[in-house]
Amino acid sequence: MKFIQQSGPHWLGANTVTVMMRRVLLALLPVSLVSVWLFGPGVVLNLAVAVAACAGFEMLALRLRGLPVAATLSDYSILVTAALLALSLPPLLPWWVTVTACFFATVVAKHLYGGLGYNLFNPAMVGYLVALIAFPQFVADWPGLSADHSWPEAAAALSYFATGALPASFDALSGATPLDTLKEQLGNMRTMAEIRAGEGFGLLAGYGWEWLNLASLAGGLWLLRLRVISWHAPGALLATLGSLYFIGYALDSGANPSPVLGLLSGGTMFAAFFIVTDPVSGAASPAGRIVFGAGVGALTFALRKWGAYPDGLAFAVVLMNMCAPLIDRYTVPRVYGHRQRP
Amino acid sequence: MTATPDSRPPRWGIRFTGDAVRHSTLPLCTAAVPGILRVPLQQHIGHRTVPLVAAGERVLKGQPLGAVRDQTLGARVHAPSSGVVRGLENLTAPGRPATPAVVIETDGADEVWPGYPAHAKPLRLATSALRQAVIEAGIVGLGGAAFPAGLKLNKGGGVDTLILNGAECEPCINCDAALLQADPQRVLLGAQIMLRILEADVCLVAVKQGMDAAAAALAGAIEQVGDDRLRLVTVPPVYPVGGEAQLINVLTGREIPAGGLPWDSGAVCQNVATAAAVARFLTSGEPLISRIVTVTGAGVARPTNFDARIGTPVAALIAAAGGYVGRECRLIMGGAMMGVPLANDSQPVTKATNCFYVAAPTETTPRSPERPCIRCGDCATVCPVNLMPQLLLQSGRKNDFEQLEHLGLQSCIECGACDYVCPSRIPLTQQFAANKQALWERARERRQAEQAERRFSAREARLAAAAAERTAALNSQTEAPEAALAELLKRVENGNDRTTKDPDTADKG
Amino acid sequence: MLGGLALLIGLAVWLADTRLPQQSESPAERVNQLLPQSQCGQCGYPGCRPYAEAIIAGDADIDQCAPGGDRTVTALANLLGRAAVGVNPVYGSPGPAQVAVINDSACIGCTLCIAACPVDAIVGAAQHAHTVLRDECTGCELCIPPCPVDCIALRLRLPQRVAA
């Protein structure tokens, strides 16, 4: 009889990082499909470039750091980063913009900070912000969406992807997102009612964007059900953002968007369920996650209302990432048998 | 019988499915007395036990083999059967220093030592006599920690609730359920005796949801006894609800203060088997010489609960359970979560042994390579003492002891729940156990340093006072310099210069 | 807007200044608490407190405590905001914790070691064998040179197990 020596616990749960990441990828499926439906197959191209670039940079970084490549790649975390980044970027981009974003996400934000588990900032958000600041001409513009919009022509889209040059006939890209429109029109002293009645708005929020947000919400709720993510950060984010919109709306419904419009615009739901739920760069304890989410919500509202960019989510997330260690310090829960919180 | 738990499910813990549920009811058999019994002298937490018998001596069943000198922190050890003492043998056990064990060659007669009286009505005895009896019988906590039971009952007043733990802390372990099913009356008599000793108002007998047969037997027995202080409570099947502090918390909502003792919460928790052992000693005079041990797992042919004598080797129990299945297994002393793997099957049953889990390779999870912590926080969700293992891990790897202390590491009960849920497969419990040991070491060093400092200061003050005295004496002598000089010369002539050398050496310190 | 922000930050700083616990002990006392209290004098000062006072006075460097080892030096460096260095080998090399043991069959009862012990950890009367109080001994080695018959030895202090 051979007696195997191994320290306990002798039973371990079935959950692994790989399982979690796979579930996150599955939860991203609805929003990806809606994105393809709205913006065309360019989204798939974008995703493919991001996955290839991120995986390539990851392999390079792992090799340079002398770490096992196959074992680390197999946890799918880099696929999640790539997918989050690709879905944050506009659906059609010159390839080098995406690759640059991937480089900063993978090499700078992730590996220079020590790799998975040690990164201070959310890699996808860092990649997105670098692209936004370095290539505003490509990243700040999203294709306009309206009831009669159509997918860009394949040939023109491919030439844009390869060279970055915009064919004369190609005006689909010059459209503005609903948040752009809001910012610009409110600046021109138009009222909310006029803006809402204008082009580019649908039933609940910006045309199309409402569906993107609802798809993210669906994926997020599924993750919540599987307990891959906890409700604290997304709940706090949505509650804070929603109540700030509500206050503004209640004070002056002419100059401020309604909570529903605010919550279903831009990347709100996507960030709530896929970005602020990143455990590595967020706060650790439930209380800390509430503070973290609320902070992102408040900063997003402020940046949307007074900032230079139409959507401030990425900035808000990165700013709160910086605060996460401090939040952790002050939100450690009370240990059993101890009278005070540490 | 209650189908739903009587307390709210705790926010922490793990709900097991599958294996844990499958093994929840096993038959109870009495194990045969083996030819050789090896009875470790040290089977409890506390002071060293000294042997009372010598090689070649014949001992009877229930005769004391060893005792702690002052009976403060320790428990007697008794001969589990009659026979001849072959001598002392050094027994190595995992995680403990080697302890001497008395080897007895049994004679099969099972002749009883008449030294302990039997009482027909133990509840009529004085409290002090009952307390003394628990100490004499060598009874320790039979839940697994082996804390001397007499000590835990040695508390006059201030305790209102006695909790009898039949909730089995770990999955796989089944001995408490078997006892409750087979002999609920004895457990309840033990409960009444303990209530009398503690002067407590109520006794909650806790079983886990799903232990239906045990709960039914117990409910029937409670009705029969008709003592309205005894109550059956069902707790949710969450690991580790059967831990002492956790059970007290779930049932009463109270917490044991950090660094305090369980009774500081006004509740005392004892295992059901401990209560039964107390009752058995008082009614029959038989000290703690046997206990129920679960032998389970897919690595053994017929999983069974054995009523086995202390000192019976594991191999004998496994043979009685139909032997091993397969070529290799993990032989775990204890349960699936906190159990210790054994290197061989010659280890004897001790007072603390509640289970041998013979796990087939398919049953256990091999440790896959660990991945970096992603701070998902699942560990913090399941932690029964509300620690943040993800932060403790960071500080622990850096040996940041201040932070570990600050985060409350000393409260960790090493239940392994965080390991179980960790998606990165990090051996957290192992890390925390090492860190706790280091913290304890450090605290001892600090105490020692403080003590050394106090002694150093005291010595300096004493030397300074002595020096001052000497100067004063010298000053008074300068009034008669000739006389002082004469005396000094005389001293030098005598060669006795010790008095001048002494301060020199002292100054060096 | 900016004025309000300045006011807010000022308020926060004032609050932090008044509410957060103050360090009540003297600097020398805080340094002393980090030292191992072996009172061995290897640093060149007659005990740990004198060394702590010398560090604060600027007479001594933080790298002179051999029994404390690199851990103590690092702790001192953190406290005083200096660069962390190892123990200066001039003052001895860090080793495991030790304890002095007197061979009582060789001891002649001269009391010299009793006078040398900085923490009064040796007991005994003249002409009778002395003994070391194991729990009080700091392993400072100061008792070894005065012994005329070399009957004192240092043994490793074995770590004790956690009780309970």
GROMACS .gro file of C-alpha atoms in nm, chain C:
model
  164
  852MET     CA    1  -1.352   7.672  -0.684
  853LEU     CA    2  -0.978   7.659  -0.620
  854GLY     CA    3  -1.020   7.847  -0.295
  855GLY     CA    4  -1.278   7.597  -0.181
  856LEU     CA    5  -1.044   7.311  -0.267
  857ALA     CA    6  -0.762   7.475  -0.075
  858LEU     CA    7  -0.991   7.526   0.222
  859LEU     CA    8  -1.096   7.159   0.207
  860ILE     CA    9  -0.741   7.030   0.192
  861GLY     CA   10  -0.641   7.263   0.474
  862LEU     CA   11  -0.924   7.128   0.685
  863ALA     CA   12  -0.822   6.770   0.610
  864VAL     CA   13  -0.460   6.837   0.706
  865TRP     CA   14  -0.570   7.005   1.027
  866LEU     CA   15  -0.797   6.713   1.111
  867ALA     CA   16  -0.523   6.460   1.040
  868ASP     CA   17  -0.286   6.660   1.256
  869THR     CA   18  -0.518   6.676   1.555
  870ARG     CA   19  -0.700   6.343   1.532
  871LEU     CA   20  -0.429   6.095   1.441
  872PRO     CA   21  -0.242   5.943   1.734
  873GLN     CA   22   0.069   6.127   1.834
  874GLN     CA   23   0.399   5.959   1.902
  875SER     CA   24   0.436   6.011   2.273
  876GLU     CA   25   0.766   5.833   2.331
  877SER     CA   26   1.101   6.001   2.294
  878PRO     CA   27   1.301   5.917   1.979
  879ALA     CA   28   1.564   5.732   2.181
  880GLU     CA   29   1.294   5.520   2.345
  881ARG     CA   30   1.148   5.427   2.007
  882VAL     CA   31   1.491   5.326   1.880
  883ASN     CA   32   1.547   5.130   2.199
  884GLN     CA   33   1.226   4.934   2.141
  885LEU     CA   34   1.360   4.808   1.810
  886LEU     CA   35   1.683   4.678   1.964
  887PRO     CA   36   1.703   4.315   2.078
  888GLN     CA   37   1.779   4.405   2.440
  889SER     CA   38   2.058   4.152   2.463
  890GLN     CA   39   2.263   4.419   2.648
  891CYS     CA   40   2.570   4.254   2.501
  892GLY     CA   41   2.771   4.567   2.439
  893GLN     CA   42   2.900   4.443   2.102
  894CYS     CA   43   2.803   4.778   1.954
  895GLY     CA   44   3.057   4.949   2.178
  896TYR     CA   45   2.799   5.093   2.418
  897PRO     CA   46   2.724   4.946   2.761
  898GLY     CA   47   2.374   4.824   2.677
  899CYS     CA   48   2.091   4.879   2.434
  900ARG     CA   49   1.956   5.206   2.572
  901PRO     CA   50   2.292   5.381   2.569
  902TYR     CA   51   2.332   5.271   2.207
  903ALA     CA   52   1.986   5.403   2.123
  904GLU     CA   53   2.072   5.736   2.281
  905ALA     CA   54   2.398   5.745   2.085
  906ILE     CA   55   2.211   5.683   1.759
  907ILE     CA   56   1.974   5.971   1.828
  908ALA     CA   57   2.264   6.193   1.930
  909GLY     CA   58   2.432   6.111   1.599
  910ASP     CA   59   2.735   5.949   1.761
  911ALA     CA   60   2.662   5.596   1.646
  912ASP     CA   61   2.550   5.451   1.315
  913ILE     CA   62   2.252   5.216   1.285
  914ASP     CA   63   2.460   4.922   1.163
  915GLN     CA   64   2.630   4.825   1.490
  916CYS     CA   65   2.386   4.575   1.638
  917ALA     CA   66   2.503   4.222   1.555
  918PRO     CA   67   2.249   4.022   1.762
  919GLY     CA   68   1.962   4.213   1.603
  920GLY     CA   69   2.089   4.127   1.259
  921ASP     CA   70   1.984   4.282   0.932
  922ARG     CA   71   1.622   4.283   1.046
  923THR     CA   72   1.695   4.528   1.323
  924VAL     CA   73   1.908   4.745   1.098
  925THR     CA   74   1.625   4.759   0.844
  926ALA     CA   75   1.373   4.846   1.113
  927LEU     CA   76   1.599   5.123   1.239
  928ALA     CA   77   1.650   5.250   0.886
  929ASN     CA   78   1.275   5.263   0.833
  930LEU     CA   79   1.216   5.443   1.160
  931LEU     CA   80   1.487   5.699   1.104
  932GLY     CA   81   1.441   5.733   0.731
  933ARG     CA   82   1.793   5.625   0.647
  934ALA     CA   83   1.926   5.389   0.386
  935ALA     CA   84   1.896   5.024   0.488
  936VAL     CA   85   2.236   4.860   0.520
  937GLY     CA   86   2.348   4.529   0.666
  938VAL     CA   87   2.522   4.484   0.998
  939ASN     CA   88   2.875   4.620   0.990
  940PRO     CA   89   3.097   4.310   1.029
  941VAL     CA   90   3.331   4.506   1.257
  942TYR     CA   91   3.073   4.466   1.533
  943GLY     CA   92   3.029   4.093   1.491
  944SER     CA   93   2.816   3.873   1.277
  945PRO     CA   94   2.452   3.790   1.334
  946GLY     CA   95   2.382   3.434   1.442
  947PRO     CA   96   2.105   3.220   1.583
  948ALA     CA   97   1.972   3.288   1.932
  949GLN     CA   98   2.197   3.143   2.200
  950VAL     CA   99   2.182   3.074   2.567
  951ALA     CA  100   2.469   3.039   2.818
  952VAL     CA  101   2.505   2.714   3.009
  953ILE     CA  102   2.733   2.662   3.309
  954ASN     CA  103   2.899   2.327   3.352
  955ASP     CA  104   2.830   2.300   3.724
  956SER     CA  105   3.085   2.024   3.788
  957ALA     CA  106   3.362   2.259   3.674
  958CYS     CA  107   3.227   2.581   3.828
  959ILE     CA  108   3.427   2.693   4.130
  960GLY     CA  109   3.175   2.949   4.252
  961CYS     CA  110   3.387   3.260   4.197
  962THR     CA  111   3.084   3.492   4.127
  963LEU     CA  112   3.275   3.674   3.852
  964CYS     CA  113   3.018   3.582   3.591
  965ILE     CA  114   2.735   3.698   3.818
  966ALA     CA  115   2.891   4.043   3.829
  967ALA     CA  116   2.936   4.044   3.453
  968CYS     CA  117   2.582   3.950   3.356
  969PRO     CA  118   2.397   4.261   3.237
  970VAL     CA  119   2.051   4.121   3.308
  971ASP     CA  120   2.117   3.937   3.638
  972ALA     CA  121   2.044   3.605   3.474
  973ILE     CA  122   2.310   3.411   3.668
  974VAL     CA  123   2.241   3.308   4.024
  975GLY     CA  124   2.461   3.141   4.284
  976ALA     CA  125   2.657   3.202   4.599
  977ALA     CA  126   3.033   3.218   4.651
  978GLN     CA  127   3.199   2.873   4.666
  979HIS     CA  128   2.882   2.714   4.520
  980ALA     CA  129   2.814   2.624   4.161
  981HIS     CA  130   2.624   2.894   3.971
  982THR     CA  131   2.349   2.846   3.723
  983VAL     CA  132   2.200   3.042   3.433
  984LEU     CA  133   1.830   3.131   3.432
  985ARG     CA  134   1.757   3.005   3.086
  986ASP     CA  135   1.453   3.222   3.026
  987GLU     CA  136   1.634   3.539   3.128
  988CYS     CA  137   1.965   3.482   2.945
  989THR     CA  138   2.008   3.697   2.635
  990GLY     CA  139   2.310   3.509   2.502
  991CYS     CA  140   2.530   3.820   2.516
  992GLU     CA  141   2.852   3.623   2.591
  993LEU     CA  142   2.966   3.879   2.850
  994CYS     CA  143   2.996   3.609   3.119
  995ILE     CA  144   3.245   3.404   2.918
  996PRO     CA  145   3.569   3.611   2.940
  997PRO     CA  146   3.561   3.663   3.320
  998CYS     CA  147   3.524   3.290   3.397
  999PRO     CA  148   3.861   3.167   3.532
 1000VAL     CA  149   3.791   2.799   3.459
 1001ASP     CA  150   3.612   2.834   3.124
 1002CYS     CA  151   3.309   2.645   3.242
 1003ILE     CA  152   3.051   2.855   3.053
 1004ALA     CA  153   2.944   2.753   2.706
 1005LEU     CA  154   2.687   2.888   2.462
 1006ARG     CA  155   2.424   2.660   2.324
 1007LEU     CA  156   2.165   2.719   2.055
 1008ARG     CA  157   1.836   2.834   2.194
 1009LEU     CA  158   1.597   2.582   2.045
 1010PRO     CA  159   1.266   2.723   1.930
 1011GLN     CA  160   0.978   2.622   2.151
 1012ARG     CA  161   0.655   2.492   2.010
 1013VAL     CA  162   0.334   2.687   2.031
 1014ALA     CA  163   0.138   2.558   2.326
 1015ALA     CA  164  -0.221   2.514   2.208
   0.00000   0.00000   0.00000
